[in-house]
Amino acid sequence: MYERKRRAIDSRGQRVQLIERQESSFVETVNGGMKYLAPAKFFAPDGKQLIPEGRGYFRTAFGVRYRLLD
């Protein structure tokens, strides 16, 4: 598993750091690249998992929205 910090902005315009975690199980593609079997999971600054909404947007269970900047 790898983990990295991603820059995001919340609905009020404040910058926050989200945590992206990716499982390490992958398969090798025909062209020599890697494809991960499970999608990456994103976590809010408080450590709770976020729900993906598409196009770089994520939200908490209580409705706080985040948009990835990088």
Short mmCIF file of N, CA, C and O in Angstrom, two decimals:
data_model
loop_
_atom_site.label_atom_id
_atom_site.label_comp_id
_atom_site.label_asym_id
_atom_site.label_seq_id
_atom_site.Cartn_x
_atom_site.Cartn_y
_atom_site.Cartn_z
N MET A 1 0.85 -1.17 0.00
CA MET A 1 0.00 0.00 0.00
C MET A 1 0.89 1.23 0.00
O MET A 1 1.90 1.27 0.67
N TYR A 2 0.51 2.21 -0.80
CA TYR A 2 1.23 3.46 -0.75
C TYR A 2 0.26 4.56 -0.35
O TYR A 2 -0.95 4.43 -0.49
N GLU A 3 0.80 5.63 0.14
CA GLU A 3 0.00 6.75 0.64
C GLU A 3 0.67 8.04 0.23
O GLU A 3 1.89 8.16 0.29
N ARG A 4 -0.13 9.00 -0.22
CA ARG A 4 0.43 10.31 -0.54
C ARG A 4 -0.58 11.39 -0.19
O ARG A 4 -1.79 11.13 -0.13
N LYS A 5 -0.08 12.59 0.01
CA LYS A 5 -0.94 13.72 0.35
C LYS A 5 -1.28 14.48 -0.92
O LYS A 5 -0.43 14.68 -1.78
N ARG A 6 -2.55 14.88 -1.05
CA ARG A 6 -3.03 15.60 -2.21
C ARG A 6 -3.61 16.94 -1.76
O ARG A 6 -4.26 17.03 -0.72
N ARG A 7 -3.39 17.97 -2.55
CA ARG A 7 -3.94 19.29 -2.24
C ARG A 7 -5.38 19.35 -2.73
O ARG A 7 -5.70 18.86 -3.81
N ALA A 8 -6.25 19.97 -1.93
CA ALA A 8 -7.66 20.10 -2.29
C ALA A 8 -8.18 21.41 -1.72
O ALA A 8 -7.50 22.09 -0.95
N ILE A 9 -9.38 21.74 -2.12
CA ILE A 9 -10.05 22.94 -1.63
C ILE A 9 -11.45 22.53 -1.18
O ILE A 9 -12.08 21.69 -1.84
N ASP A 10 -11.92 23.08 -0.06
CA ASP A 10 -13.26 22.72 0.41
C ASP A 10 -14.28 23.70 -0.14
O ASP A 10 -13.95 24.61 -0.90
N SER A 11 -15.53 23.54 0.22
CA SER A 11 -16.61 24.36 -0.33
C SER A 11 -16.53 25.82 0.11
O SER A 11 -17.11 26.69 -0.53
N ARG A 12 -15.79 26.10 1.18
CA ARG A 12 -15.62 27.48 1.65
C ARG A 12 -14.39 28.15 1.06
O ARG A 12 -14.10 29.29 1.35
N GLY A 13 -13.64 27.43 0.24
CA GLY A 13 -12.46 27.99 -0.41
C GLY A 13 -11.17 27.82 0.37
O GLY A 13 -10.15 28.38 -0.01
N GLN A 14 -11.19 27.06 1.45
CA GLN A 14 -9.99 26.85 2.25
C GLN A 14 -9.22 25.66 1.72
O GLN A 14 -9.80 24.64 1.35
N ARG A 15 -7.89 25.80 1.68
CA ARG A 15 -7.05 24.70 1.21
C ARG A 15 -6.86 23.68 2.32
O ARG A 15 -6.64 24.02 3.47
N VAL A 16 -6.95 22.41 1.94
CA VAL A 16 -6.76 21.30 2.87
C VAL A 16 -5.91 20.23 2.18
O VAL A 16 -5.72 20.27 0.96
N GLN A 17 -5.40 19.30 2.95
CA GLN A 17 -4.67 18.17 2.40
C GLN A 17 -5.48 16.90 2.62
O GLN A 17 -5.87 16.59 3.74
N LEU A 18 -5.74 16.19 1.52
CA LEU A 18 -6.41 14.91 1.59
C LEU A 18 -5.35 13.82 1.50
O LEU A 18 -4.26 14.04 0.98
N ILE A 19 -5.67 12.65 1.98
CA ILE A 19 -4.75 11.52 1.92
C ILE A 19 -5.30 10.51 0.92
O ILE A 19 -6.46 10.12 0.98
N GLU A 20 -4.46 10.12 -0.02
CA GLU A 20 -4.82 9.11 -1.02
C GLU A 20 -4.09 7.81 -0.67
O GLU A 20 -2.88 7.81 -0.51
N ARG A 21 -4.83 6.73 -0.56
CA ARG A 21 -4.23 5.42 -0.26
C ARG A 21 -4.57 4.46 -1.39
O ARG A 21 -5.71 4.37 -1.81
N GLN A 22 -3.55 3.74 -1.83
CA GLN A 22 -3.72 2.79 -2.92
C GLN A 22 -3.21 1.43 -2.47
O GLN A 22 -2.11 1.32 -1.95
N GLU A 23 -4.02 0.40 -2.65
CA GLU A 23 -3.59 -0.96 -2.35
C GLU A 23 -2.46 -1.34 -3.29
O GLU A 23 -2.39 -0.87 -4.42
N SER A 24 -1.59 -2.20 -2.84
CA SER A 24 -0.41 -2.52 -3.63
C SER A 24 -0.60 -3.68 -4.60
O SER A 24 0.32 -4.02 -5.32
N SER A 25 -1.78 -4.30 -4.64
CA SER A 25 -1.98 -5.41 -5.57
C SER A 25 -2.27 -4.86 -6.97
O SER A 25 -3.15 -4.04 -7.16
N PHE A 26 -1.49 -5.30 -7.94
CA PHE A 26 -1.62 -4.82 -9.30
C PHE A 26 -1.29 -5.93 -10.28
O PHE A 26 -0.76 -6.98 -9.91
N VAL A 27 -1.64 -5.70 -11.53
CA VAL A 27 -1.28 -6.61 -12.61
C VAL A 27 -0.47 -5.83 -13.63
O VAL A 27 -0.60 -4.61 -13.75
N GLU A 28 0.37 -6.54 -14.36
CA GLU A 28 1.17 -5.90 -15.38
C GLU A 28 0.40 -5.90 -16.69
O GLU A 28 -0.17 -6.92 -17.09
N THR A 29 0.35 -4.76 -17.37
CA THR A 29 -0.38 -4.65 -18.63
C THR A 29 0.49 -5.14 -19.78
O THR A 29 1.69 -5.39 -19.61
N VAL A 30 -0.10 -5.25 -20.95
CA VAL A 30 0.60 -5.75 -22.13
C VAL A 30 1.77 -4.86 -22.52
O VAL A 30 2.82 -5.33 -22.93
N ASN A 31 1.59 -3.54 -22.36
CA ASN A 31 2.65 -2.61 -22.75
C ASN A 31 3.69 -2.40 -21.65
O ASN A 31 4.52 -1.51 -21.75
N GLY A 32 3.67 -3.18 -20.59
CA GLY A 32 4.68 -3.11 -19.54
C GLY A 32 4.33 -2.20 -18.38
O GLY A 32 5.12 -2.06 -17.45
N GLY A 33 3.17 -1.58 -18.40
CA GLY A 33 2.75 -0.70 -17.30
C GLY A 33 2.09 -1.49 -16.18
O GLY A 33 2.04 -2.72 -16.20
N MET A 34 1.61 -0.75 -15.19
CA MET A 34 0.93 -1.37 -14.06
C MET A 34 -0.51 -0.89 -14.01
O MET A 34 -0.78 0.28 -14.27
N LYS A 35 -1.42 -1.79 -13.65
CA LYS A 35 -2.81 -1.43 -13.42
C LYS A 35 -3.20 -1.95 -12.05
O LYS A 35 -3.10 -3.15 -11.79
N TYR A 36 -3.62 -1.03 -11.17
CA TYR A 36 -4.02 -1.43 -9.83
C TYR A 36 -5.39 -2.08 -9.88
O TYR A 36 -6.27 -1.68 -10.64
N LEU A 37 -5.59 -3.11 -9.08
CA LEU A 37 -6.84 -3.86 -9.08
C LEU A 37 -7.96 -3.11 -8.37
O LEU A 37 -9.12 -3.24 -8.74
N ALA A 38 -7.66 -2.33 -7.35
CA ALA A 38 -8.67 -1.59 -6.60
C ALA A 38 -8.45 -0.08 -6.80
O ALA A 38 -7.31 0.36 -6.92
N PRO A 39 -9.52 0.70 -6.87
CA PRO A 39 -9.34 2.14 -7.01
C PRO A 39 -8.75 2.75 -5.74
O PRO A 39 -8.87 2.19 -4.65
N ALA A 40 -8.13 3.91 -5.88
CA ALA A 40 -7.56 4.61 -4.73
C ALA A 40 -8.67 5.10 -3.82
O ALA A 40 -9.77 5.42 -4.26
N LYS A 41 -8.39 5.15 -2.53
CA LYS A 41 -9.34 5.66 -1.55
C LYS A 41 -8.81 6.98 -1.01
O LYS A 41 -7.62 7.14 -0.79
N PHE A 42 -9.72 7.93 -0.80
CA PHE A 42 -9.34 9.25 -0.31
C PHE A 42 -9.90 9.44 1.09
O PHE A 42 -11.01 8.99 1.39
N PHE A 43 -9.13 10.14 1.91
CA PHE A 43 -9.51 10.39 3.30
C PHE A 43 -9.40 11.87 3.61
O PHE A 43 -8.47 12.54 3.16
N ALA A 44 -10.36 12.37 4.38
CA ALA A 44 -10.40 13.78 4.79
C ALA A 44 -9.29 14.04 5.81
O ALA A 44 -8.68 13.12 6.34
N PRO A 45 -9.04 15.32 6.12
CA PRO A 45 -8.03 15.65 7.13
C PRO A 45 -8.30 15.02 8.50
O PRO A 45 -7.38 14.77 9.26
N ASP A 46 -9.56 14.73 8.81
CA ASP A 46 -9.88 14.10 10.10
C ASP A 46 -9.73 12.58 10.06
O ASP A 46 -9.94 11.90 11.05
N GLY A 47 -9.37 12.00 8.88
CA GLY A 47 -9.11 10.58 8.76
C GLY A 47 -10.27 9.74 8.30
O GLY A 47 -10.14 8.53 8.12
N LYS A 48 -11.43 10.33 8.07
CA LYS A 48 -12.60 9.57 7.62
C LYS A 48 -12.60 9.45 6.10
O LYS A 48 -12.22 10.37 5.39
N GLN A 49 -13.07 8.30 5.61
CA GLN A 49 -13.05 8.04 4.18
C GLN A 49 -14.05 8.94 3.45
O GLN A 49 -15.16 9.18 3.93
N LEU A 50 -13.65 9.40 2.26
CA LEU A 50 -14.50 10.27 1.45
C LEU A 50 -15.24 9.46 0.39
O LEU A 50 -14.79 8.39 -0.03
N ILE A 51 -16.37 10.00 -0.05
CA ILE A 51 -17.20 9.37 -1.07
C ILE A 51 -16.91 10.07 -2.39
O ILE A 51 -17.07 11.29 -2.50
N PRO A 52 -16.48 9.33 -3.42
CA PRO A 52 -16.19 9.98 -4.71
C PRO A 52 -17.47 10.41 -5.41
O PRO A 52 -18.48 9.70 -5.40
N GLU A 53 -17.44 11.62 -6.00
CA GLU A 53 -18.58 12.14 -6.75
C GLU A 53 -18.28 12.29 -8.23
O GLU A 53 -19.15 12.61 -9.00
N GLY A 54 -17.02 12.09 -8.63
CA GLY A 54 -16.64 12.22 -10.03
C GLY A 54 -16.01 13.56 -10.33
O GLY A 54 -16.22 14.54 -9.63
N ARG A 55 -15.20 13.59 -11.40
CA ARG A 55 -14.51 14.79 -11.89
C ARG A 55 -13.70 15.49 -10.81
O ARG A 55 -13.66 16.72 -10.74
N GLY A 56 -13.07 14.73 -9.92
CA GLY A 56 -12.20 15.32 -8.91
C GLY A 56 -12.89 15.82 -7.66
O GLY A 56 -12.27 16.47 -6.83
N TYR A 57 -14.16 15.54 -7.50
CA TYR A 57 -14.92 15.97 -6.33
C TYR A 57 -15.14 14.79 -5.39
O TYR A 57 -15.41 13.67 -5.82
N PHE A 58 -15.04 15.08 -4.09
CA PHE A 58 -15.28 14.09 -3.04
C PHE A 58 -16.09 14.76 -1.96
O PHE A 58 -16.07 15.98 -1.80
N ARG A 59 -16.81 13.96 -1.16
CA ARG A 59 -17.58 14.54 -0.05
C ARG A 59 -17.53 13.60 1.14
O ARG A 59 -17.28 12.40 1.01
N THR A 60 -17.80 14.17 2.31
CA THR A 60 -17.90 13.38 3.53
C THR A 60 -19.33 12.87 3.65
O THR A 60 -20.21 13.27 2.89
N ALA A 61 -19.56 12.02 4.61
CA ALA A 61 -20.92 11.50 4.85
C ALA A 61 -21.86 12.61 5.30
O ALA A 61 -23.08 12.50 5.17
N PHE A 62 -21.31 13.72 5.82
CA PHE A 62 -22.13 14.82 6.30
C PHE A 62 -22.28 15.94 5.28
O PHE A 62 -22.84 16.98 5.57
N GLY A 63 -21.74 15.76 4.07
CA GLY A 63 -21.96 16.71 2.99
C GLY A 63 -20.88 17.73 2.73
O GLY A 63 -21.06 18.59 1.87
N VAL A 64 -19.77 17.71 3.41
CA VAL A 64 -18.68 18.64 3.14
C VAL A 64 -18.01 18.19 1.85
O VAL A 64 -17.59 17.04 1.74
N ARG A 65 -17.91 19.09 0.86
CA ARG A 65 -17.34 18.74 -0.44
C ARG A 65 -15.90 19.22 -0.55
O ARG A 65 -15.56 20.30 -0.08
N TYR A 66 -15.10 18.44 -1.25
CA TYR A 66 -13.71 18.77 -1.54
C TYR A 66 -13.47 18.60 -3.03
O TYR A 66 -14.08 17.74 -3.67
N ARG A 67 -12.59 19.44 -3.58
CA ARG A 67 -12.19 19.31 -4.98
C ARG A 67 -10.67 19.25 -5.05
O ARG A 67 -9.98 20.07 -4.46
N LEU A 68 -10.16 18.25 -5.75
CA LEU A 68 -8.71 18.10 -5.88
C LEU A 68 -8.13 19.21 -6.73
O LEU A 68 -8.72 19.60 -7.74
N LEU A 69 -6.96 19.70 -6.33
CA LEU A 69 -6.28 20.72 -7.11
C LEU A 69 -5.15 20.14 -7.94
O LEU A 69 -4.77 20.70 -8.95
N ASP A 70 -4.55 19.06 -7.50
CA ASP A 70 -3.44 18.47 -8.27
C ASP A 70 -3.74 17.07 -8.70
O ASP A 70 -4.62 16.42 -8.33
#
